[in-house]
Short mmCIF file of C-alpha atoms and ligand atoms in Angstrom, two decimals:
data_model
loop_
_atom_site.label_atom_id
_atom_site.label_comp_id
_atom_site.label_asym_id
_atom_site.label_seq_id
_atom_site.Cartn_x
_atom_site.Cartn_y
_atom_site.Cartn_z
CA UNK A 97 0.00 0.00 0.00
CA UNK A 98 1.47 3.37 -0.79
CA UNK A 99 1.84 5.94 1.40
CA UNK A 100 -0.73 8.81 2.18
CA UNK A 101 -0.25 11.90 1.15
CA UNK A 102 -1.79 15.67 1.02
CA UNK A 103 -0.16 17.05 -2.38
CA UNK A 104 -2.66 19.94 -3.46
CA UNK A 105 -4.33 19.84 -0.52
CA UNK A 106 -3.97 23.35 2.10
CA UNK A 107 -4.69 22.32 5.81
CA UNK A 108 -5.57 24.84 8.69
CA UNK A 109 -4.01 23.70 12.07
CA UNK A 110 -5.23 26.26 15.01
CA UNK A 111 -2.99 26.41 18.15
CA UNK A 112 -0.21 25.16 16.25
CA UNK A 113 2.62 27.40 17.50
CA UNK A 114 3.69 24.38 20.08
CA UNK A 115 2.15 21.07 21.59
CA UNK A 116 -0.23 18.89 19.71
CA UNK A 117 -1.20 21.56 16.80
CA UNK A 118 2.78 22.05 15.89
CA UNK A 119 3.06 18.20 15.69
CA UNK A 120 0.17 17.94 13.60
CA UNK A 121 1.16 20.94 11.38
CA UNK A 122 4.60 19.15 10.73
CA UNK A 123 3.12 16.01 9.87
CA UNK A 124 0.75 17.31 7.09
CA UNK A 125 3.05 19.23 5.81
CA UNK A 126 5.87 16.43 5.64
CA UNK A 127 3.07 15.04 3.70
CA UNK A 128 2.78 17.40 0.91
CA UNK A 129 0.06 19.41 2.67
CA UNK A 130 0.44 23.25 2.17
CA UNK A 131 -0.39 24.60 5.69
CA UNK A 132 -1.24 27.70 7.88
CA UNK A 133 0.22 27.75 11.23
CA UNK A 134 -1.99 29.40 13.25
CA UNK A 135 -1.47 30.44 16.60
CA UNK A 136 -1.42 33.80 19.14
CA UNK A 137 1.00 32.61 21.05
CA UNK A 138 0.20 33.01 24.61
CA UNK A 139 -0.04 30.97 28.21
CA UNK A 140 -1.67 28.03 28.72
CA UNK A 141 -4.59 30.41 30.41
CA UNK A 142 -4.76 32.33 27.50
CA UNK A 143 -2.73 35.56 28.72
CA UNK A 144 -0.35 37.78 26.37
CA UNK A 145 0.53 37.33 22.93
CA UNK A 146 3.60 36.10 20.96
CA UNK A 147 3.83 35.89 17.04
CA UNK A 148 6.93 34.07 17.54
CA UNK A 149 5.86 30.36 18.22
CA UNK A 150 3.47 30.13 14.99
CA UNK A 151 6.12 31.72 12.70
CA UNK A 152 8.89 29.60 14.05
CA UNK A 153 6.52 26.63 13.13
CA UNK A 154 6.01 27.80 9.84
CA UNK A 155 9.29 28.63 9.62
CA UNK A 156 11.00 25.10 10.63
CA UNK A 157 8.28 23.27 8.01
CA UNK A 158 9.84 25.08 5.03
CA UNK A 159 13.39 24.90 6.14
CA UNK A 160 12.30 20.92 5.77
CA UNK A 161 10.99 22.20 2.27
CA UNK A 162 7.52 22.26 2.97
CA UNK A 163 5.05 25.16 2.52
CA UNK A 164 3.44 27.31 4.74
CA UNK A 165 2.11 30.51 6.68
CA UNK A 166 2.31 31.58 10.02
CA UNK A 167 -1.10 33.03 11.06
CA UNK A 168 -1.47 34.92 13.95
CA UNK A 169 -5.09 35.30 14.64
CA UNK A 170 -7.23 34.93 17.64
CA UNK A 171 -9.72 31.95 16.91
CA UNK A 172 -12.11 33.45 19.97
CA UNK A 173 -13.72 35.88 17.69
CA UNK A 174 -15.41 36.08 14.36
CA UNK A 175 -13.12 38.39 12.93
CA UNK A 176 -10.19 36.05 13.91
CA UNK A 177 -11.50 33.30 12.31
CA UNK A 178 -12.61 34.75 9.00
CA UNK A 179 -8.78 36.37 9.28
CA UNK A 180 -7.44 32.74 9.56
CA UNK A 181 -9.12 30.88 7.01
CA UNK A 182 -8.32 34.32 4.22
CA UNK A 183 -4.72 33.48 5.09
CA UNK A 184 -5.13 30.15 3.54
CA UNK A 185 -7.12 31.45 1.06
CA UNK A 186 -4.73 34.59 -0.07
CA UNK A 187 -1.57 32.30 0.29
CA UNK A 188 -2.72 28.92 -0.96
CA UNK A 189 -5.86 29.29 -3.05
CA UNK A 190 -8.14 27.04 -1.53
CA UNK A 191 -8.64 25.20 2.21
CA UNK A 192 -9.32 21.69 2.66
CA UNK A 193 -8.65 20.77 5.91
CA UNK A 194 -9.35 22.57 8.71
CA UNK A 195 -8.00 21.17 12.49
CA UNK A 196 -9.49 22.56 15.26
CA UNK A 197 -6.63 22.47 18.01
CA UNK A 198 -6.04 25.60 20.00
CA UNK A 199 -6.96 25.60 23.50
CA UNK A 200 -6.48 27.40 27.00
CA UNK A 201 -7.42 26.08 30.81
CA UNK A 202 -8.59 27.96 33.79
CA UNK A 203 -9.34 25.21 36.10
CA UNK A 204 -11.39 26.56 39.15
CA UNK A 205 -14.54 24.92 42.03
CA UNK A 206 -17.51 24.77 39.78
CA UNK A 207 -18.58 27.73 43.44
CA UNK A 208 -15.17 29.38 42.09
CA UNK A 209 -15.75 30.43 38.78
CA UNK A 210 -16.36 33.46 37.44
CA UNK A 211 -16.90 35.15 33.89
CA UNK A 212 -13.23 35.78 33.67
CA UNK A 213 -12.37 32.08 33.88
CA UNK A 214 -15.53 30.72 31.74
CA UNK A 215 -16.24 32.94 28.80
CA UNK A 216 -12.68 32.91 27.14
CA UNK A 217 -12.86 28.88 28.14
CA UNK A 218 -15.74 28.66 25.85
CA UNK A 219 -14.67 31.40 23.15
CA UNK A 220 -11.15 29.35 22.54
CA UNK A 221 -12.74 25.54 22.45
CA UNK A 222 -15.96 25.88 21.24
CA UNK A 223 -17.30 29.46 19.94
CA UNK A 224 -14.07 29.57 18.25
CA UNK A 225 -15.49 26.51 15.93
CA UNK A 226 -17.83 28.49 14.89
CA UNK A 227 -15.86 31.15 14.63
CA UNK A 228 -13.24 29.31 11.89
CA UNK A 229 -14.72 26.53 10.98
CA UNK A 230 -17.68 28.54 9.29
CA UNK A 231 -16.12 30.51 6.69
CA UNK A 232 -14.17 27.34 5.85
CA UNK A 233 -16.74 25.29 5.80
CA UNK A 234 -18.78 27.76 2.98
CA UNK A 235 -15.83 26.92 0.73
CA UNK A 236 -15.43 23.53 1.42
CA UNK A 237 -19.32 23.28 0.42
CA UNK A 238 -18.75 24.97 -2.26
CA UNK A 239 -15.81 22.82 -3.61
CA UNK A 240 -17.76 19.45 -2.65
CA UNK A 241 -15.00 18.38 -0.56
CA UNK A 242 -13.30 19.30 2.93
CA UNK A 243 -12.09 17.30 6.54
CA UNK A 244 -12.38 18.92 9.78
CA UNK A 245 -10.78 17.39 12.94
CA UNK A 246 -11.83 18.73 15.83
CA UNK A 247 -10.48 18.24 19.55
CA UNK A 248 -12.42 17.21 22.35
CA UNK A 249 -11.12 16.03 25.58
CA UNK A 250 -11.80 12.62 28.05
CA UNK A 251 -12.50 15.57 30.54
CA UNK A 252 -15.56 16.64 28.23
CA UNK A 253 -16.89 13.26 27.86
CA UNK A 254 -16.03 11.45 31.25
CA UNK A 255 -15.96 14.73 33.29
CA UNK A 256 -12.74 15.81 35.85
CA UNK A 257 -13.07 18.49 39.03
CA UNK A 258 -12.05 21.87 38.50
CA UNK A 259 -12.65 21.65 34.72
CA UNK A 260 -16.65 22.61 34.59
CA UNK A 261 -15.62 25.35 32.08
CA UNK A 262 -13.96 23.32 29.87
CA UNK A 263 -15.56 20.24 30.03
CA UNK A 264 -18.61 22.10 29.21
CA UNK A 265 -16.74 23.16 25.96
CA UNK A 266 -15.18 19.91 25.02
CA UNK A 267 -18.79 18.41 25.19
CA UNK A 268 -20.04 20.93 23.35
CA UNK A 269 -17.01 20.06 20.68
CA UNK A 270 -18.07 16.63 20.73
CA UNK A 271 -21.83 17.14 20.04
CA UNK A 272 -21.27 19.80 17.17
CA UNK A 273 -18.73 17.26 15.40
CA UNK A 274 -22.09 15.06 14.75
CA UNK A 275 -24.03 17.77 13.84
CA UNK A 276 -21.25 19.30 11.13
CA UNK A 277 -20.87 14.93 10.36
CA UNK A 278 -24.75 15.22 9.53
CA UNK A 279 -24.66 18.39 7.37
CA UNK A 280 -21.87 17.61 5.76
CA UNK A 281 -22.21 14.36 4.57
CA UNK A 282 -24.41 15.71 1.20
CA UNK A 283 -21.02 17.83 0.39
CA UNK A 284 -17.86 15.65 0.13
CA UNK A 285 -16.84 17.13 3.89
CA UNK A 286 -16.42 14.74 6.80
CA UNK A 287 -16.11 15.80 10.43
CA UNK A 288 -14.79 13.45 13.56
CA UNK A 289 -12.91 14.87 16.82
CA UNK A 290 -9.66 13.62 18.62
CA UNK A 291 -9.73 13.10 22.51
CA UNK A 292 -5.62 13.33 22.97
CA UNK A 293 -3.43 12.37 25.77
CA UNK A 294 0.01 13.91 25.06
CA UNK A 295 2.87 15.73 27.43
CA UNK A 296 2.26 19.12 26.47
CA UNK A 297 2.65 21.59 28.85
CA UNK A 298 -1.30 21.73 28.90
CA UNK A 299 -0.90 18.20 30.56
CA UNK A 300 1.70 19.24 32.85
CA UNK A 301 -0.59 22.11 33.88
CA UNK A 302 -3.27 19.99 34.60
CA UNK A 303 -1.55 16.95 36.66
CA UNK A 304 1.08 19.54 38.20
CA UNK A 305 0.86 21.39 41.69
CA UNK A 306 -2.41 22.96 42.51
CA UNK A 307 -2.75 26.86 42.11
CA UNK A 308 -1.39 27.37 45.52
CA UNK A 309 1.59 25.66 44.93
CA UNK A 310 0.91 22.38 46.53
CA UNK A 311 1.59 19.00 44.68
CA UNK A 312 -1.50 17.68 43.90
CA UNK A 313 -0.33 13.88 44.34
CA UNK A 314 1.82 11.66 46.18
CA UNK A 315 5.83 11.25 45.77
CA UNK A 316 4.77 7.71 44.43
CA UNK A 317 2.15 8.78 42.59
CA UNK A 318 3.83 11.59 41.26
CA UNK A 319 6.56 9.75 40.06
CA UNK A 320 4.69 7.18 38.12
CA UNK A 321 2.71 9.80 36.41
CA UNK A 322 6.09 10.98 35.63
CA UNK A 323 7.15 7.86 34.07
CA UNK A 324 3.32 7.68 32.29
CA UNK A 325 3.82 11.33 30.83
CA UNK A 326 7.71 10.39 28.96
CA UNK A 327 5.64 8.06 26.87
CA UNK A 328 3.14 10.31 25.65
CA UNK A 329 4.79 12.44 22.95
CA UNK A 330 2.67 13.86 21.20
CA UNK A 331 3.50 13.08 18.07
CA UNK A 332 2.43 9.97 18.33
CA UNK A 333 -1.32 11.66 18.16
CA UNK A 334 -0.72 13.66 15.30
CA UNK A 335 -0.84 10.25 12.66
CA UNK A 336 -4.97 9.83 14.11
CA UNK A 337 -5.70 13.81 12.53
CA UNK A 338 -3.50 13.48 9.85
CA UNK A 339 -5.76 10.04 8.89
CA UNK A 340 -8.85 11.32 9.61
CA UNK A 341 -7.67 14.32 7.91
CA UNK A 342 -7.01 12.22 4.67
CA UNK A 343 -9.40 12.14 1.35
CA UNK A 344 -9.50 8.25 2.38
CA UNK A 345 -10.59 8.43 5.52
CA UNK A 346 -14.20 6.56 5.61
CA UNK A 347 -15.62 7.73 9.04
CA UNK A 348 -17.41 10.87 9.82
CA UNK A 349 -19.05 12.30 13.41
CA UNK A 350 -16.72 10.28 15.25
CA UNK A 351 -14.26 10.58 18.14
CA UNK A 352 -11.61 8.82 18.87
CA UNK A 353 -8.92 8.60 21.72
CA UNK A 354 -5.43 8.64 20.73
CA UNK A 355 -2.28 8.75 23.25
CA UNK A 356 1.13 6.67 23.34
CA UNK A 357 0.68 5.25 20.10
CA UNK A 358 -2.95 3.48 20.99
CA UNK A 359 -5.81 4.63 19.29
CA UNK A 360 -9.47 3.62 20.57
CA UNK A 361 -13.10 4.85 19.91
CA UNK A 362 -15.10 6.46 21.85
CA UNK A 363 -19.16 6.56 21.44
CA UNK A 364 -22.24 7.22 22.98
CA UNK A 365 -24.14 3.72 24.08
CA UNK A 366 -27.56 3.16 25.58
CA UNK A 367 -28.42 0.74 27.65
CA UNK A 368 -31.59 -1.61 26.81
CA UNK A 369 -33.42 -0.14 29.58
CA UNK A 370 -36.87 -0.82 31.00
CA UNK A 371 -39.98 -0.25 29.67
CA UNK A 372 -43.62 0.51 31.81
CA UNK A 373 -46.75 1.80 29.87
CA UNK A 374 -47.20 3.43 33.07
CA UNK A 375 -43.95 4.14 34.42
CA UNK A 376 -44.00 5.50 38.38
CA UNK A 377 -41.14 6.53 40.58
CA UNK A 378 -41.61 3.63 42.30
CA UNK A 379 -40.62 1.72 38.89
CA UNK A 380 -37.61 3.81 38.05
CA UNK A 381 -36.63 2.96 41.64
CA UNK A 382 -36.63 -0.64 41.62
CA UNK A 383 -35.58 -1.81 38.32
CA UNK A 384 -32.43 0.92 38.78
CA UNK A 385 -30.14 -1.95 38.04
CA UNK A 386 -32.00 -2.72 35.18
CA UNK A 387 -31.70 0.60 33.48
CA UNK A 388 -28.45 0.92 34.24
CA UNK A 389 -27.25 -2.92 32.94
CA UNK A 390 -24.97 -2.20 30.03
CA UNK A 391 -25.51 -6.04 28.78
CA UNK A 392 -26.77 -5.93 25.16
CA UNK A 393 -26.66 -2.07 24.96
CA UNK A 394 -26.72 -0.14 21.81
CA UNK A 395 -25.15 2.54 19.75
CA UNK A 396 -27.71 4.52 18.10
CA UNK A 397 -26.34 6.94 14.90
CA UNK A 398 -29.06 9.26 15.51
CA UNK A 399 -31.73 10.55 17.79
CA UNK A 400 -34.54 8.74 14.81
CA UNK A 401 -32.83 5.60 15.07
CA UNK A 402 -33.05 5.74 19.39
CA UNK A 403 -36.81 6.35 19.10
CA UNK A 404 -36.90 3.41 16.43
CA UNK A 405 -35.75 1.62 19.25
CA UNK A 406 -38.44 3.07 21.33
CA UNK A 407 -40.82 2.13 19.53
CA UNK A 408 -39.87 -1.52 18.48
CA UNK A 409 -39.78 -2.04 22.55
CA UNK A 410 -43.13 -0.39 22.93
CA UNK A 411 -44.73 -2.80 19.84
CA UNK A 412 -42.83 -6.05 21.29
CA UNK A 413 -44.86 -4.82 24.37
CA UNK A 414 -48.12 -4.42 22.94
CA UNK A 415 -47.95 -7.95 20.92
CA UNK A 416 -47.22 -9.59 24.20
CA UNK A 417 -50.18 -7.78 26.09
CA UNK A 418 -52.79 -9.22 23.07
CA UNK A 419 -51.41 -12.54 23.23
P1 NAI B 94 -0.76 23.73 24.28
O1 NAI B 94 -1.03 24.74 25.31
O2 NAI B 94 0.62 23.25 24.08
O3 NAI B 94 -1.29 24.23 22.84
C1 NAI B 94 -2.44 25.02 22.67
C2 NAI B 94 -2.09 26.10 21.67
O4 NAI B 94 -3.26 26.87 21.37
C3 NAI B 94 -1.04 27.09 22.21
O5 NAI B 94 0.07 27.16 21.33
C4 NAI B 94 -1.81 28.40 22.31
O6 NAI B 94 -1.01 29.55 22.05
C5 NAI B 94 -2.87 28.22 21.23
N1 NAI B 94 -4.02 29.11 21.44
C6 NAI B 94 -4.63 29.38 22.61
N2 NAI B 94 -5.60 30.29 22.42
C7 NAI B 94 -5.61 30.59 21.10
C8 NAI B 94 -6.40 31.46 20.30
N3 NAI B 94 -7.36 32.21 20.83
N4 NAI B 94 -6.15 31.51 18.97
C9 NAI B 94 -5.16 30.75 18.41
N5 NAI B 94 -4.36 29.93 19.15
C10 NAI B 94 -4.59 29.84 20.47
O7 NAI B 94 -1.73 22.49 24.61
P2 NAI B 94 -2.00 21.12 23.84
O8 NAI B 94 -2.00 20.07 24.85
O9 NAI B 94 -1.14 21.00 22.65
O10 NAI B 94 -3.54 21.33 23.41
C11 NAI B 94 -4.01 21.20 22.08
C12 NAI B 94 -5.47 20.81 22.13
O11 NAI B 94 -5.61 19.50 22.66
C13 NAI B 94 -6.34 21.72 23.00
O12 NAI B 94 -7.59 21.92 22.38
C14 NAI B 94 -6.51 20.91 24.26
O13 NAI B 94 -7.68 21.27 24.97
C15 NAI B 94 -6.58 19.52 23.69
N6 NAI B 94 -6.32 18.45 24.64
C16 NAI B 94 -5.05 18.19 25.06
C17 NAI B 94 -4.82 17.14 25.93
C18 NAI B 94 -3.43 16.75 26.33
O14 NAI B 94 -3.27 15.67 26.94
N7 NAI B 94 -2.40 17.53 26.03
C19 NAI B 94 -5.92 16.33 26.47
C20 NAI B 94 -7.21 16.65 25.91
C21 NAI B 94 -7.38 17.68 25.04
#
């Protein structure tokens, strides 16, 4: 099997100016991708601004004798992201892929939070897919063909304390990656999201010392998180976009995990439940275990094909009242 490639294709990487985004910037482009390196260059809470990272990106891709453009852009507001995807537009001609990568954290007590540490939260993760992914996505409709690769999080779909802000966004990332999967799928564009694990100093941030300064584990714990963290480069991510990415890639309105080297899916399931023509309290109450048994569950691809399920219970109920 040959190998894949991106020739003729221009990919938009957000957040790319370090971490995951650089990695996956570098890898489409060593791929024949033409690419725009976006990023504004600030601290993991979103504070100050740097052109430096994203043109040093941009910079190291064509000393390997790839193409590309640093873009410096915020993706937290319309403007930005109309700004972004015109760089790809004014330097390359056309977009194709578009990755959704940048990101910020400002963990706090759900009590704790206030405007300061939610709205930008949800401006950088999730408005800010609106806010790119829009204007690419008119010309991707209007070429018949585009992949967008967005990133979600384990804390958005499993939940983690501290993180109410973002793993309000990262759900949010998750749910309008079907949607886009949906509307897309008429148009040539396909849409799935990443949930990464990778030793970027987003990851350090988050298993490091507490805001006070205390460590926020154990020596022993600490130093087998240490020994967890050398083996997630995040490179080794990078290969999952760049696939789903690709013009072969089959999937769309998926998510999958990717860390180490192992790559997983996650999905939504639901269980097979109980069923009561006249359900009471009472009944939720005592068949709890019942509801909650995840024997024989299901995956269902869309809200119609959960109440087909619905209603083939219901009908199975019916026949066996007659009988
Ligand atoms: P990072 O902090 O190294 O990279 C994030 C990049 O986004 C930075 O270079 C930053 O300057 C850029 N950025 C922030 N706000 C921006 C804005 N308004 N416009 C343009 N660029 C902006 O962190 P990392 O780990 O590489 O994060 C990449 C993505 O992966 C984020 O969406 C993050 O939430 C997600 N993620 C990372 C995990 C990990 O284990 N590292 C786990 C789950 C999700």
């Amino acid at each position: 099997m040959s190998d894949l490639r991106f020739d003729g294709r221009v990919a938009i990487v957000t957040g790319a100016g370090g971490g995951l985004g650089r990695q996956h910037a570098l890898l489409l482009a060593s791929r024949g991708a033409k690419v725009v390196v976006n990023d504004v260059g600030g601290s993991v809470a979103g504070e100050g601004r740097d052109a430096g990272p994203a043109e040093t990106v941009a910079q190291e891709i064509r000393d390997h004798g790839g193409e590309a453009v640093a873009d410096t852009h915020s993706v937290a507001t319309p403007d930005g992201g109309e700004a972004i995807v015109r760089t790809g537009l004014d330097a390359f001609g056309r977009v194709d892929i578009l990755v959704n990568n940048a990101g910020i954290l400002r963990d706090a007590l759900f009590e704790d939070l206030t405007l300061e540490l939610l709205e930008p939260v949800l401006d950088v993760h999730v408005n800010a897919l609106f806010h790119v992914t829009r204007p690419a996505w008119r010309i991707m409709r209007d070429q018949g063909y585009g992949r967008v690769v967005n990133t979600t999080s384990a804390v958005g779909l499993l939940g983690s304390p501290r993180k109410s802000n973002y793993g309000t966004a990262k759900a949010g990332v998750a749910g309008l990656t079907r949607v886009l999967a949906l509307e897309g799928a008429g148009h040539g564009i396909k849409a799935n999201a990443i949930a990464p694990i990778a030793a970027t100093r987003m990851l350090t941030q988050h298993l490091g010392d507490t805001a006070d300064g205390r460590p926020r584990h154990d020596a022993a714990t600490t130093a087998m998180m240490d020994a967890v963290v050398g083996s997630l480069d995040p490179a080794l991510v990078s290969p999952v976009v760049a696939f789903l990415a690709h013009e072969d890639c089959p999937v769309t309105g998926e998510i999958y995990t990717a860390g180490a080297g192992q790559v997983a899916r996650f999905f939504t399931g639901r269980t097979r439940g109980y069923h009561h023509p006249a359900l009471s309290m009472e009944d939720v109450r005592d068949h709890l275990a019942e509801i909650r048994d995840e024997t024989g569950y299901t995956v269902p691809d869309g809200p119609g094909e959960e109440i087909a399920q619905l209603l083939r219970v219901i009908a199975v109920q019916s026949q066996r009242a007659t009988e």
